[in-house]
mmCIF file of C-alpha atoms and ligand atoms in Angstrom:
data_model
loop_
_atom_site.group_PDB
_atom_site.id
_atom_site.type_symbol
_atom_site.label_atom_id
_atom_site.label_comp_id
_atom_site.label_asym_id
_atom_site.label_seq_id
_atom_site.Cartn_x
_atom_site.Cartn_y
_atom_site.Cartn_z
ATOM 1 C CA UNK P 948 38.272 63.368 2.805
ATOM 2 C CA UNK P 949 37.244 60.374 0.916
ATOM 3 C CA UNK P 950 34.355 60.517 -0.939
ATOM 4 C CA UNK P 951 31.241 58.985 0.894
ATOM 5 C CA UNK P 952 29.323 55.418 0.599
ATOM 6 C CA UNK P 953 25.685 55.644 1.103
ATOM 7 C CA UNK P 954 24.019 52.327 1.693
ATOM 8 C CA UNK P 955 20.741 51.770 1.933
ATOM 9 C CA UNK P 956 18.895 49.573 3.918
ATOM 10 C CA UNK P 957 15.459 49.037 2.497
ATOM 11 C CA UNK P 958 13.324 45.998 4.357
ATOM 12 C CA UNK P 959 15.070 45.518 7.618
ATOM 13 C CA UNK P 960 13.561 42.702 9.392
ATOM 14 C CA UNK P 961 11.150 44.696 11.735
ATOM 15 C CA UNK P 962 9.397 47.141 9.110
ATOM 16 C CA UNK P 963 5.686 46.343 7.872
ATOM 17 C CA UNK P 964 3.197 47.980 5.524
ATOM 18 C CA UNK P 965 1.200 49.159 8.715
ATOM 19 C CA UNK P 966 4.503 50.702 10.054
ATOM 20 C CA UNK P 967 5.072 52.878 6.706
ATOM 21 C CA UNK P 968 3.167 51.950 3.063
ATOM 22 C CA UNK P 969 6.632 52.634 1.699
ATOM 23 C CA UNK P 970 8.371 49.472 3.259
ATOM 24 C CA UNK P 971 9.342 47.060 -0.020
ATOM 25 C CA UNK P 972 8.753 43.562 0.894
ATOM 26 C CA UNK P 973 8.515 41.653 -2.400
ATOM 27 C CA UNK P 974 11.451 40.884 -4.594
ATOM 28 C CA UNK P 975 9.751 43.641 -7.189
ATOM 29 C CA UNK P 976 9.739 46.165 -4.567
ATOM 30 C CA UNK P 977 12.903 45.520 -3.339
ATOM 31 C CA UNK P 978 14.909 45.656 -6.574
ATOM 32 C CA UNK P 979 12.183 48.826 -7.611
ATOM 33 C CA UNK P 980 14.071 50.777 -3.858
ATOM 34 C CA UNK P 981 17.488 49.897 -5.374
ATOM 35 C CA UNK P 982 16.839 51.441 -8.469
ATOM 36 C CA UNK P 983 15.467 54.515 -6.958
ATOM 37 C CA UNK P 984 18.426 54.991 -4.598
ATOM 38 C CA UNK P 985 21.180 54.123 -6.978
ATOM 39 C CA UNK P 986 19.968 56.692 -9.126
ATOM 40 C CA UNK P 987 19.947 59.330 -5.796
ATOM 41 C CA UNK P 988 23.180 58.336 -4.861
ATOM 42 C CA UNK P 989 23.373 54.414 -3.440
ATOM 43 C CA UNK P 990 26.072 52.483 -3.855
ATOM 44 C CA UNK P 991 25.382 49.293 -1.341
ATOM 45 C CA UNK P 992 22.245 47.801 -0.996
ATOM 46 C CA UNK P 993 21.727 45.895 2.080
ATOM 47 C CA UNK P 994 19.147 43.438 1.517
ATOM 48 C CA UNK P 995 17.020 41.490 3.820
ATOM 49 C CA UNK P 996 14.625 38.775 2.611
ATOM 50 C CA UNK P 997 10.834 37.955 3.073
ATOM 51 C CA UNK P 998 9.134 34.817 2.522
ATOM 52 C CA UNK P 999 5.544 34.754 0.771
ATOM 53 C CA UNK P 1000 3.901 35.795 3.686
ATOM 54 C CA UNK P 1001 5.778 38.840 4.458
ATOM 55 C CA UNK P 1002 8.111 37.782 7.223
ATOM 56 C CA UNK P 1003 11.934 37.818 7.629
ATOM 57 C CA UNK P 1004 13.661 34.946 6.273
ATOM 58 C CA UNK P 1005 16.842 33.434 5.483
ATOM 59 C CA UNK P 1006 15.618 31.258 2.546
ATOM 60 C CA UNK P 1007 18.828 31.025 -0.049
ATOM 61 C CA UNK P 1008 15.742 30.953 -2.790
ATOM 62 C CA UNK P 1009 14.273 33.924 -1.575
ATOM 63 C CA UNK P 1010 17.493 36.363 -1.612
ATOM 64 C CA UNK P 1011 18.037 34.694 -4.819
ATOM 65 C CA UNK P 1012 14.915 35.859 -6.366
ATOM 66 C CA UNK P 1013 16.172 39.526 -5.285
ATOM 67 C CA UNK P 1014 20.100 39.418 -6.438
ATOM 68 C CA UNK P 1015 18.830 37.493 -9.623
ATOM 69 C CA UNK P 1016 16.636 40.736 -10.378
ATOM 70 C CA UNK P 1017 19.487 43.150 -9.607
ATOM 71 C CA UNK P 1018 21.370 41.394 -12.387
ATOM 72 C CA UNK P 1019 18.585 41.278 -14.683
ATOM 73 C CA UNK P 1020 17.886 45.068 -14.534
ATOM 74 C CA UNK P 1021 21.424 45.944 -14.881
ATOM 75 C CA UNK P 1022 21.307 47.622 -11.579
ATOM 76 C CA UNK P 1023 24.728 48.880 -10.944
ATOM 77 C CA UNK P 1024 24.974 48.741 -6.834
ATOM 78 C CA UNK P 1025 27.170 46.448 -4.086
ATOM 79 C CA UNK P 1026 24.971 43.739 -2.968
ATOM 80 C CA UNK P 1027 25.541 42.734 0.466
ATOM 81 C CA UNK P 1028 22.703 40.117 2.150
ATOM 82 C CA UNK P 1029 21.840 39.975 6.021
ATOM 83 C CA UNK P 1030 23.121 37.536 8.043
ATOM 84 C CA UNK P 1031 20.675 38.791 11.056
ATOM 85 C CA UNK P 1032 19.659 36.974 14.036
ATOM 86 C CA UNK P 1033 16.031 37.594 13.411
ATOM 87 C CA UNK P 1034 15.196 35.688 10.361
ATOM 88 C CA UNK P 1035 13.832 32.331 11.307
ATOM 89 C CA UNK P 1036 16.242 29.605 13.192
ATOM 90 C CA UNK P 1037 19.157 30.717 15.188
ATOM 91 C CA UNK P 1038 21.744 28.552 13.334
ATOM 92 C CA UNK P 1039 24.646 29.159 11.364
ATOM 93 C CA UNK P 1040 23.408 26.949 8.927
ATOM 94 C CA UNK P 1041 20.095 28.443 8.602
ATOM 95 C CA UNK P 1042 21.650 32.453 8.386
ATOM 96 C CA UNK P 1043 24.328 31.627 6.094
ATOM 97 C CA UNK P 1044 22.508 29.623 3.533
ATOM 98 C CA UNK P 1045 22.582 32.701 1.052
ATOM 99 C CA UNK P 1046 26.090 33.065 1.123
ATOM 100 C CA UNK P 1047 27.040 31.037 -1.600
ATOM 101 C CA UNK P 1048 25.524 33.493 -3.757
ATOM 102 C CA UNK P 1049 27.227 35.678 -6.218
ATOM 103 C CA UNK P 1050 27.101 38.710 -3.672
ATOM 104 C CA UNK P 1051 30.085 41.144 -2.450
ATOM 105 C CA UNK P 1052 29.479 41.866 1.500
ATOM 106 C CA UNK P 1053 27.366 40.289 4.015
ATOM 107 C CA UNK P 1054 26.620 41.629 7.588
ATOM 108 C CA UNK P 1055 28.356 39.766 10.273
ATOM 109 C CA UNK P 1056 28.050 40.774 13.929
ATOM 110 C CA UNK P 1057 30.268 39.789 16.277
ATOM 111 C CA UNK P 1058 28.856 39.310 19.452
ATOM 112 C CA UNK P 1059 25.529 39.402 21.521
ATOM 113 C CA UNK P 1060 23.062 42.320 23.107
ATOM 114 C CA UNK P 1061 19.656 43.218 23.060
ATOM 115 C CA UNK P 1062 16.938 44.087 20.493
ATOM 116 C CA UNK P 1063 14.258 45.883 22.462
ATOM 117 C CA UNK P 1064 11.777 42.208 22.625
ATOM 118 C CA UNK P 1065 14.900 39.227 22.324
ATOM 119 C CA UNK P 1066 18.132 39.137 22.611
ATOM 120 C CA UNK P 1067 20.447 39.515 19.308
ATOM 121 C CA UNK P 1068 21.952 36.440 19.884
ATOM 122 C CA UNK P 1069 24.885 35.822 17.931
ATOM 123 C CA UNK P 1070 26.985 33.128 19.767
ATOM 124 C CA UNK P 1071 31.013 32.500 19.115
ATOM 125 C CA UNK P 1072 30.544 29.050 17.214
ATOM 126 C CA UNK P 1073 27.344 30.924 14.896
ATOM 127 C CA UNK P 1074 30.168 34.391 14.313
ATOM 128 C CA UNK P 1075 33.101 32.078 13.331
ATOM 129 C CA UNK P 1076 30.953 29.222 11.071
ATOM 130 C CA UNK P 1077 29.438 32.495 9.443
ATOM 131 C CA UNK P 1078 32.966 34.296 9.279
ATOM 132 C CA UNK P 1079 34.340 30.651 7.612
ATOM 133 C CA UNK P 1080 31.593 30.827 4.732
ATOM 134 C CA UNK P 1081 32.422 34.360 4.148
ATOM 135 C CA UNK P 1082 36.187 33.868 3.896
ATOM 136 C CA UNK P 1083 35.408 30.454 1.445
ATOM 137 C CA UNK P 1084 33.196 32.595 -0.662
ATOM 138 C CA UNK P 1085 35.262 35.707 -1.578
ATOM 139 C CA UNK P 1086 32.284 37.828 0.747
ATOM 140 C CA UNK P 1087 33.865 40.808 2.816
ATOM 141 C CA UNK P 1088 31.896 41.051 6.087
ATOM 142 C CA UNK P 1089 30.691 44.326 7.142
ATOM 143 C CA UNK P 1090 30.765 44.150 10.690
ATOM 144 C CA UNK P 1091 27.983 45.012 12.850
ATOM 145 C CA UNK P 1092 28.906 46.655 15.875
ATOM 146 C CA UNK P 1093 26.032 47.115 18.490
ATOM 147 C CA UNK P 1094 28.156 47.210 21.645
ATOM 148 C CA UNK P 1095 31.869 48.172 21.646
ATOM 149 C CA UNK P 1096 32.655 44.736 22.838
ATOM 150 C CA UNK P 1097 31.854 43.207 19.254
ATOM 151 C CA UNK P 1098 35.171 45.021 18.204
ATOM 152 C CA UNK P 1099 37.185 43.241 20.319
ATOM 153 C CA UNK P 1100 35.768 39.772 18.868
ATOM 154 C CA UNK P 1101 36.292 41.231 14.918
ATOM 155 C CA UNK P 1102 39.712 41.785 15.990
ATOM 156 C CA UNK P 1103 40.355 38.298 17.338
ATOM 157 C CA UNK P 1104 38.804 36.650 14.350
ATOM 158 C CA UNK P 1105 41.332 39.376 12.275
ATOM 159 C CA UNK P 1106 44.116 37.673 14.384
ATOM 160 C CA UNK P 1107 42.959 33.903 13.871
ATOM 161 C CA UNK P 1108 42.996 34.574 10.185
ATOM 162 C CA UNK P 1109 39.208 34.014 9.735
ATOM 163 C CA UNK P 1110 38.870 37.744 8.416
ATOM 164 C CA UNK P 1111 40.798 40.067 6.728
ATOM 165 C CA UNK P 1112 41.606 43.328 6.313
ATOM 166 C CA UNK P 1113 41.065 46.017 6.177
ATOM 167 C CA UNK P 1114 38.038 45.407 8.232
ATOM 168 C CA UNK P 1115 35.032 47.240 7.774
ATOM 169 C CA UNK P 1116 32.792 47.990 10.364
ATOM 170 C CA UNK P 1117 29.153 49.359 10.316
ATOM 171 C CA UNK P 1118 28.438 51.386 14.312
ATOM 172 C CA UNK P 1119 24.824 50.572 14.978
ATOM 173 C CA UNK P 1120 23.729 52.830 17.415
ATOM 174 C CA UNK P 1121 20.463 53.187 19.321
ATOM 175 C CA UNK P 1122 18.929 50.064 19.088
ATOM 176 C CA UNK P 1123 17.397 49.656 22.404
ATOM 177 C CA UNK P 1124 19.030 47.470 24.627
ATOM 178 C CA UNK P 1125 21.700 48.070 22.812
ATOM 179 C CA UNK P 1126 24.680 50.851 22.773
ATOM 180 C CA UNK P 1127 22.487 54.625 22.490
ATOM 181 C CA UNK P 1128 23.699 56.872 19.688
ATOM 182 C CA UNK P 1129 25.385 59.862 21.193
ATOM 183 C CA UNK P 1130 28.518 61.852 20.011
ATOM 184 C CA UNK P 1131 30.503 60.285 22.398
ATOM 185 C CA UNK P 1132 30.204 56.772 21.779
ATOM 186 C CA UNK P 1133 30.628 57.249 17.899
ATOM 187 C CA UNK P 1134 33.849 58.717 18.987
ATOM 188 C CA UNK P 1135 34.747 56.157 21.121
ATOM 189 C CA UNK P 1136 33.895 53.738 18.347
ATOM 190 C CA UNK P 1137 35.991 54.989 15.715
ATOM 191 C CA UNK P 1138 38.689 55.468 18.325
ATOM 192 C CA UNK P 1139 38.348 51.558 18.720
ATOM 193 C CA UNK P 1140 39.230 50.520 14.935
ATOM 194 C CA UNK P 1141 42.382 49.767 13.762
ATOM 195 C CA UNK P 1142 43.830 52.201 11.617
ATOM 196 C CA UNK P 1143 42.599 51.622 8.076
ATOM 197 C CA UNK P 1144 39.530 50.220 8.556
ATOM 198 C CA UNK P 1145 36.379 52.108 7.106
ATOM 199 C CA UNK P 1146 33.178 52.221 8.902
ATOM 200 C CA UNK P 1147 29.869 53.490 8.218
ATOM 201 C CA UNK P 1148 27.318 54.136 10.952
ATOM 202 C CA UNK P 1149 23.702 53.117 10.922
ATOM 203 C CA UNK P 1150 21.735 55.496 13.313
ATOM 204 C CA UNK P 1151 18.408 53.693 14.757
ATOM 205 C CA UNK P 1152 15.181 56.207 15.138
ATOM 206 C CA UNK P 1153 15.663 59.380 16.620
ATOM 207 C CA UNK P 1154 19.518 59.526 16.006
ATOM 208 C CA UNK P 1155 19.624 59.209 12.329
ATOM 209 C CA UNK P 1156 19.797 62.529 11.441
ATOM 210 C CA UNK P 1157 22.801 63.885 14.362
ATOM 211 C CA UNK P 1158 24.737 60.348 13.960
ATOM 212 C CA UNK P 1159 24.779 60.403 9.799
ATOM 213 C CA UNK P 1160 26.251 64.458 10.071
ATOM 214 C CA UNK P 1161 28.290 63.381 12.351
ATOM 215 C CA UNK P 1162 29.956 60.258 10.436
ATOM 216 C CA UNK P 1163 29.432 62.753 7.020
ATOM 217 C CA UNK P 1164 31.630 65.313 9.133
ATOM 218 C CA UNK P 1165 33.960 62.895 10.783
ATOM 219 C CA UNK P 1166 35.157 60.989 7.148
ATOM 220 C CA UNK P 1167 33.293 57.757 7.910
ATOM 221 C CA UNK P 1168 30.090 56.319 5.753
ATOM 222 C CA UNK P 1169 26.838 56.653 5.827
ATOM 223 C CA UNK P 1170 24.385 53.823 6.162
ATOM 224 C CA UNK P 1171 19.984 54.846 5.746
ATOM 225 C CA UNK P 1172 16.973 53.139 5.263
ATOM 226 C CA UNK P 1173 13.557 52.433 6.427
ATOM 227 C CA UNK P 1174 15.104 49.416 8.494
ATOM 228 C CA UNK P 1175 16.796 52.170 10.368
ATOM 229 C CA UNK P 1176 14.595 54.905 10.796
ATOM 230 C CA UNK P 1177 11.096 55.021 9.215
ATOM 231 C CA UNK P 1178 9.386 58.812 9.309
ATOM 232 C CA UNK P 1179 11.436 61.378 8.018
ATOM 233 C CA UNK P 1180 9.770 63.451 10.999
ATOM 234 C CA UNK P 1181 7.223 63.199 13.241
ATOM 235 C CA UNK P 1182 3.701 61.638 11.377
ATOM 236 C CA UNK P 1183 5.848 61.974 7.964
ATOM 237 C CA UNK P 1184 6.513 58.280 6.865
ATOM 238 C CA UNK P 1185 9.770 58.426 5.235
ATOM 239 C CA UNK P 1186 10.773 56.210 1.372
ATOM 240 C CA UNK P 1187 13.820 54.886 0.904
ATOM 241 C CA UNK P 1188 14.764 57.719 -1.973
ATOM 242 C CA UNK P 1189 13.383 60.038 0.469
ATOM 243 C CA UNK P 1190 16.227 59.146 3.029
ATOM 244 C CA UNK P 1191 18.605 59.238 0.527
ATOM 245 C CA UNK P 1192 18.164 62.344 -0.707
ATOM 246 C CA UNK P 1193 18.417 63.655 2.665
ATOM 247 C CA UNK P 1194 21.916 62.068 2.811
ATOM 248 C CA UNK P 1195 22.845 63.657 -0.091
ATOM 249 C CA UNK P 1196 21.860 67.283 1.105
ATOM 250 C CA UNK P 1197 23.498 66.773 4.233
ATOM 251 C CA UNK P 1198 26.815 66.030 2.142
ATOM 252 C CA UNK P 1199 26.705 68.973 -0.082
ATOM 253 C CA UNK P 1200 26.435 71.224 2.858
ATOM 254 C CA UNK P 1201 29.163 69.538 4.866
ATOM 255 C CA UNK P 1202 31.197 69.444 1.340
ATOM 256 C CA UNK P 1203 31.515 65.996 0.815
ATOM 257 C CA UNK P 1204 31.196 63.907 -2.623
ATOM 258 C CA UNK P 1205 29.475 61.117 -3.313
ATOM 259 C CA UNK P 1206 31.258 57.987 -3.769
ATOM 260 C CA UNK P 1207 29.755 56.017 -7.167
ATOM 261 C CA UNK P 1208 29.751 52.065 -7.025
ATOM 262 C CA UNK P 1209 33.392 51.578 -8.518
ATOM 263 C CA UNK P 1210 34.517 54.404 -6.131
ATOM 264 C CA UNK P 1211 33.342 52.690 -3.366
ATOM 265 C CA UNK P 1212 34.864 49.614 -4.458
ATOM 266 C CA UNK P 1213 38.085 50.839 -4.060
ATOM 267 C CA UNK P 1214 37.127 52.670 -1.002
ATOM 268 C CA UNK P 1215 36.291 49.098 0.200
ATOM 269 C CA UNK P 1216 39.114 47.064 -0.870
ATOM 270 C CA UNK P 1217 36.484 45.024 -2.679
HETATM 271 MG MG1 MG V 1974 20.015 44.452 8.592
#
Protein backbone atom coordinates (compact mmCIF):
# COMPACT_ATOMS: atom_id res chain seq x y z
CA UNK A 1 0.00 0.00 0.00
CA UNK A 2 1.05 3.50 -0.48
CA UNK A 3 2.24 5.24 2.24
CA UNK A 4 -0.46 7.52 3.94
CA UNK A 5 -1.24 11.50 3.78
CA UNK A 6 -2.46 12.90 6.96
CA UNK A 7 -3.98 16.32 6.63
CA UNK A 8 -5.01 18.28 9.12
CA UNK A 9 -7.71 20.48 9.39
CA UNK A 10 -7.18 22.93 12.19
CA UNK A 11 -9.97 26.00 12.28
CA UNK A 12 -12.82 24.72 10.24
CA UNK A 13 -15.35 27.33 9.93
CA UNK A 14 -17.75 26.18 12.79
CA UNK A 15 -15.16 25.65 15.78
CA UNK A 16 -14.91 28.41 18.66
CA UNK A 17 -12.89 28.83 21.84
CA UNK A 18 -16.16 27.94 23.85
CA UNK A 19 -16.47 24.73 21.70
CA UNK A 20 -12.73 23.52 22.63
CA UNK A 21 -9.81 26.16 24.13
CA UNK A 22 -7.64 24.31 21.64
CA UNK A 23 -9.34 25.72 18.39
CA UNK A 24 -6.43 28.16 16.64
CA UNK A 25 -8.06 31.13 15.26
CA UNK A 26 -5.30 33.72 14.80
CA UNK A 27 -2.71 33.55 12.10
CA UNK A 28 -0.08 32.73 15.20
CA UNK A 29 -2.14 29.92 16.26
CA UNK A 30 -2.76 28.64 13.11
CA UNK A 31 0.80 28.43 11.77
CA UNK A 32 1.79 27.33 15.82
CA UNK A 33 -1.06 23.81 14.85
CA UNK A 34 0.97 23.33 11.63
CA UNK A 35 4.08 23.16 13.26
CA UNK A 36 2.90 20.83 15.86
CA UNK A 37 1.35 18.40 13.36
CA UNK A 38 4.06 18.45 10.78
CA UNK A 39 6.33 17.44 13.33
CA UNK A 40 3.61 14.35 14.39
CA UNK A 41 3.22 13.41 11.03
CA UNK A 42 1.19 16.23 8.73
CA UNK A 43 1.81 16.69 5.47
CA UNK A 44 -1.33 19.03 4.20
CA UNK A 45 -2.60 21.68 6.08
CA UNK A 46 -6.01 22.71 5.26
CA UNK A 47 -6.47 26.14 6.26
CA UNK A 48 -9.49 28.18 6.87
CA UNK A 49 -9.33 31.91 7.64
CA UNK A 50 -10.73 34.28 10.42
CA UNK A 51 -11.14 37.87 10.32
CA UNK A 52 -10.23 40.08 13.51
CA UNK A 53 -13.19 39.22 15.18
CA UNK A 54 -12.98 35.57 15.06
CA UNK A 55 -15.33 34.62 12.27
CA UNK A 56 -14.90 32.67 8.98
CA UNK A 57 -13.75 34.62 6.17
CA UNK A 58 -12.59 34.59 2.75
CA UNK A 59 -10.42 37.77 2.95
CA UNK A 60 -7.29 37.13 0.33
CA UNK A 61 -5.33 39.38 3.19
CA UNK A 62 -6.27 37.26 5.85
CA UNK A 63 -5.10 33.70 4.35
CA UNK A 64 -2.21 35.69 3.33
CA UNK A 65 -1.18 36.60 6.74
CA UNK A 66 -1.29 32.64 7.44
CA UNK A 67 0.64 31.17 4.13
CA UNK A 68 3.08 34.23 4.53
CA UNK A 69 3.92 32.75 8.13
CA UNK A 70 4.23 29.17 6.86
CA UNK A 71 6.98 30.48 4.61
CA UNK A 72 8.57 32.51 7.15
CA UNK A 73 8.97 29.62 9.67
CA UNK A 74 10.21 27.30 7.12
CA UNK A 75 7.32 25.07 7.78
CA UNK A 76 7.67 22.22 5.44
CA UNK A 77 3.76 21.14 4.77
CA UNK A 78 1.17 21.30 1.47
CA UNK A 79 -0.87 24.32 1.86
CA UNK A 80 -4.22 23.98 0.54
CA UNK A 81 -6.92 27.08 1.47
CA UNK A 82 -10.85 26.58 1.77
CA UNK A 83 -12.96 27.49 -0.76
CA UNK A 84 -16.14 26.80 1.70
CA UNK A 85 -19.55 28.02 1.36
CA UNK A 86 -19.61 29.38 4.83
CA UNK A 87 -17.21 32.19 4.85
CA UNK A 88 -19.02 35.40 4.21
CA UNK A 89 -20.81 36.05 0.59
CA UNK A 90 -21.90 33.21 -1.52
CA UNK A 91 -19.97 34.29 -4.67
CA UNK A 92 -17.35 32.92 -6.65
CA UNK A 93 -15.67 36.01 -6.50
CA UNK A 94 -15.79 36.41 -2.87
CA UNK A 95 -14.53 32.37 -2.13
CA UNK A 96 -11.91 32.40 -4.63
CA UNK A 97 -10.20 35.62 -3.86
CA UNK A 98 -7.24 33.66 -2.12
CA UNK A 99 -6.50 31.67 -4.94
CA UNK A 100 -4.05 33.64 -6.53
CA UNK A 101 -1.86 32.87 -3.78
CA UNK A 102 1.27 30.88 -3.89
CA UNK A 103 -0.65 27.72 -2.47
CA UNK A 104 -0.74 23.93 -3.88
CA UNK A 105 -4.53 22.57 -3.36
CA UNK A 106 -7.69 24.23 -2.60
CA UNK A 107 -11.03 22.52 -1.61
CA UNK A 108 -13.58 22.55 -4.29
CA UNK A 109 -16.97 20.88 -3.86
CA UNK A 110 -18.93 20.03 -6.47
CA UNK A 111 -22.36 20.26 -5.81
CA UNK A 112 -25.04 21.22 -3.11
CA UNK A 113 -26.56 19.52 0.34
CA UNK A 114 -27.08 20.39 3.72
CA UNK A 115 -25.04 21.63 6.72
CA UNK A 116 -27.17 20.87 9.75
CA UNK A 117 -28.53 25.09 9.97
CA UNK A 118 -28.11 26.19 5.81
CA UNK A 119 -27.72 24.66 2.97
CA UNK A 120 -23.98 24.12 1.49
CA UNK A 121 -24.77 25.83 -1.42
CA UNK A 122 -22.39 25.48 -4.06
CA UNK A 123 -24.19 26.26 -7.40
CA UNK A 124 -22.82 25.05 -11.10
CA UNK A 125 -21.72 28.67 -12.29
CA UNK A 126 -19.84 29.23 -8.38
CA UNK A 127 -18.05 25.13 -8.97
CA UNK A 128 -16.90 25.94 -12.56
CA UNK A 129 -15.71 29.96 -11.98
CA UNK A 130 -13.87 28.36 -8.86
CA UNK A 131 -12.63 25.22 -10.94
CA UNK A 132 -11.40 28.07 -13.82
CA UNK A 133 -9.19 29.98 -11.12
CA UNK A 134 -7.81 26.78 -9.96
CA UNK A 135 -6.86 25.47 -13.41
CA UNK A 136 -5.29 29.36 -14.26
CA UNK A 137 -3.35 29.17 -11.08
CA UNK A 138 -1.47 25.82 -11.17
CA UNK A 139 -3.95 24.83 -7.76
CA UNK A 140 -5.05 21.03 -7.77
CA UNK A 141 -8.57 20.90 -6.27
CA UNK A 142 -9.24 18.44 -3.67
CA UNK A 143 -12.67 17.61 -4.15
CA UNK A 144 -15.18 17.64 -1.53
CA UNK A 145 -17.58 15.02 -1.76
CA UNK A 146 -20.62 15.30 0.69
CA UNK A 147 -23.18 13.38 -1.37
CA UNK A 148 -22.22 10.81 -4.05
CA UNK A 149 -23.82 13.01 -6.59
CA UNK A 150 -20.83 15.62 -6.36
CA UNK A 151 -18.78 12.81 -8.17
CA UNK A 152 -20.70 12.79 -10.99
CA UNK A 153 -20.25 16.75 -11.42
CA UNK A 154 -16.08 16.33 -10.76
CA UNK A 155 -16.27 13.96 -13.49
CA UNK A 156 -18.07 16.22 -15.95
CA UNK A 157 -15.83 19.13 -15.19
CA UNK A 158 -12.80 16.19 -15.76
CA UNK A 159 -14.54 15.75 -19.21
CA UNK A 160 -14.98 19.60 -20.10
CA UNK A 161 -11.31 19.99 -19.45
CA UNK A 162 -11.79 22.38 -16.46
CA UNK A 163 -9.92 19.75 -14.14
CA UNK A 164 -7.47 17.33 -14.44
CA UNK A 165 -6.30 14.32 -13.42
CA UNK A 166 -5.80 12.36 -11.57
CA UNK A 167 -8.53 13.76 -9.49
CA UNK A 168 -8.39 13.77 -5.94
CA UNK A 169 -11.22 13.51 -3.89
CA UNK A 170 -11.70 14.10 -0.07
CA UNK A 171 -15.32 11.68 1.20
CA UNK A 172 -16.88 13.90 3.81
CA UNK A 173 -19.04 11.88 5.68
CA UNK A 174 -21.50 12.62 8.47
CA UNK A 175 -22.18 16.04 8.21
CA UNK A 176 -25.76 16.23 9.00
CA UNK A 177 -27.94 16.70 6.28
CA UNK A 178 -25.52 15.41 4.47
CA UNK A 179 -24.34 11.67 3.35
CA UNK A 180 -23.85 9.62 7.18
CA UNK A 181 -20.50 7.90 7.56
CA UNK A 182 -21.04 4.19 7.51
CA UNK A 183 -18.87 1.35 5.96
CA UNK A 184 -21.03 1.09 3.24
CA UNK A 185 -21.13 4.35 1.76
CA UNK A 186 -17.23 4.77 2.00
CA UNK A 187 -17.32 1.72 -0.10
CA UNK A 188 -19.64 2.88 -2.38
CA UNK A 189 -17.60 6.05 -2.63
CA UNK A 190 -14.40 4.70 -3.54
CA UNK A 191 -16.25 2.33 -5.84
CA UNK A 192 -17.41 5.67 -7.58
CA UNK A 193 -13.78 7.13 -8.52
CA UNK A 194 -12.12 6.58 -11.49
CA UNK A 195 -9.30 4.41 -11.28
CA UNK A 196 -6.27 6.42 -10.19
CA UNK A 197 -7.64 8.92 -8.33
CA UNK A 198 -6.58 9.22 -4.54
CA UNK A 199 -8.97 10.16 -1.92
CA UNK A 200 -8.79 10.85 1.62
CA UNK A 201 -11.84 10.79 3.88
CA UNK A 202 -12.76 13.37 6.45
CA UNK A 203 -15.05 11.67 9.12
CA UNK A 204 -17.47 14.38 10.91
CA UNK A 205 -18.07 13.70 14.92
CA UNK A 206 -18.81 10.41 15.99
CA UNK A 207 -17.37 8.63 12.83
CA UNK A 208 -13.88 9.81 12.92
CA UNK A 209 -12.38 7.18 14.55
CA UNK A 210 -14.30 3.84 12.41
CA UNK A 211 -14.14 6.00 8.98
CA UNK A 212 -10.13 7.04 9.36
CA UNK A 213 -9.34 2.86 10.15
CA UNK A 214 -11.29 2.20 7.65
CA UNK A 215 -9.66 4.53 4.80
CA UNK A 216 -6.04 3.59 6.85
CA UNK A 217 -7.14 -0.16 6.08
CA UNK A 218 -8.66 0.33 2.70
CA UNK A 219 -5.27 2.33 1.04
CA UNK A 220 -6.98 5.72 0.91
CA UNK A 221 -5.86 9.02 3.11
CA UNK A 222 -6.56 10.26 6.05
CA UNK A 223 -7.92 13.71 6.67
CA UNK A 224 -8.27 15.05 10.99
CA UNK A 225 -8.76 18.04 12.74
CA UNK A 226 -10.74 19.94 15.18
CA UNK A 227 -12.94 21.20 12.13
CA UNK A 228 -13.88 17.58 11.92
CA UNK A 229 -14.26 16.22 15.16
CA UNK A 230 -13.47 18.20 18.35
CA UNK A 231 -13.23 15.80 21.74
CA UNK A 232 -11.09 13.01 21.42
CA UNK A 233 -13.93 11.27 23.63
CA UNK A 234 -16.67 12.10 25.47
CA UNK A 235 -15.92 15.57 27.85
CA UNK A 236 -12.12 15.18 26.51
CA UNK A 237 -11.60 18.25 24.15
CA UNK A 238 -9.31 17.02 21.59
CA UNK A 239 -5.79 19.43 19.96
CA UNK A 240 -4.93 19.22 16.73
CA UNK A 241 -1.46 17.15 17.64
CA UNK A 242 -3.67 15.21 19.78
CA UNK A 243 -5.69 13.94 16.65
CA UNK A 244 -2.76 13.39 14.90
CA UNK A 245 -1.10 11.32 16.98
CA UNK A 246 -4.05 9.21 17.12
CA UNK A 247 -3.73 8.84 13.31
CA UNK A 248 -0.46 7.84 13.60
CA UNK A 249 -1.16 4.94 16.18
CA UNK A 250 -3.90 3.77 14.23
CA UNK A 251 -1.32 3.37 11.21
CA UNK A 252 1.32 1.54 13.02
CA UNK A 253 -1.15 -1.00 14.13
CA UNK A 254 -2.80 -1.41 10.75
CA UNK A 255 1.00 -1.36 9.29
CA UNK A 256 0.95 1.52 7.30
CA UNK A 257 3.80 4.34 6.82
CA UNK A 258 3.59 7.68 6.93
CA UNK A 259 3.84 9.58 3.85
CA UNK A 260 6.42 12.85 4.44
CA UNK A 261 5.56 16.13 2.41
CA UNK A 262 7.68 15.21 -0.81
CA UNK A 263 6.15 11.67 -0.55
CA UNK A 264 2.93 12.94 -0.68
CA UNK A 265 3.74 15.09 -3.45
CA UNK A 266 4.27 12.43 -5.61
CA UNK A 267 1.46 10.53 -4.14
CA UNK A 268 -0.52 13.61 -5.36
CA UNK A 269 0.74 14.27 -8.72
CA UNK A 270 1.55 17.70 -7.35
MG1 LIG B 1 -12.89 23.01 5.38
Amino acid sequence: MEKLIITSALTGNVPTKEMNPHTPITAEEIVAAIKKCTAKGTSISHIHARDEEGKPTARRDRFKMIVDQIEENNIEVIKQLSTGARAGENTAESRGQMLDLDVDMASLTTGSANFPNMVNANPPEIILALAKKMRDNHIKPEIEIFDSSMIANALYLEKKGIIKGPLHFNFVMNVRGSLPGTPKNLMFLVDSIPPGSTWTVSGIGKSQVQMITMAIAMGGHVRTGLEDVLEMEKGIPATNEMLVERVVKIAQAVGREIATVSEAREILSL
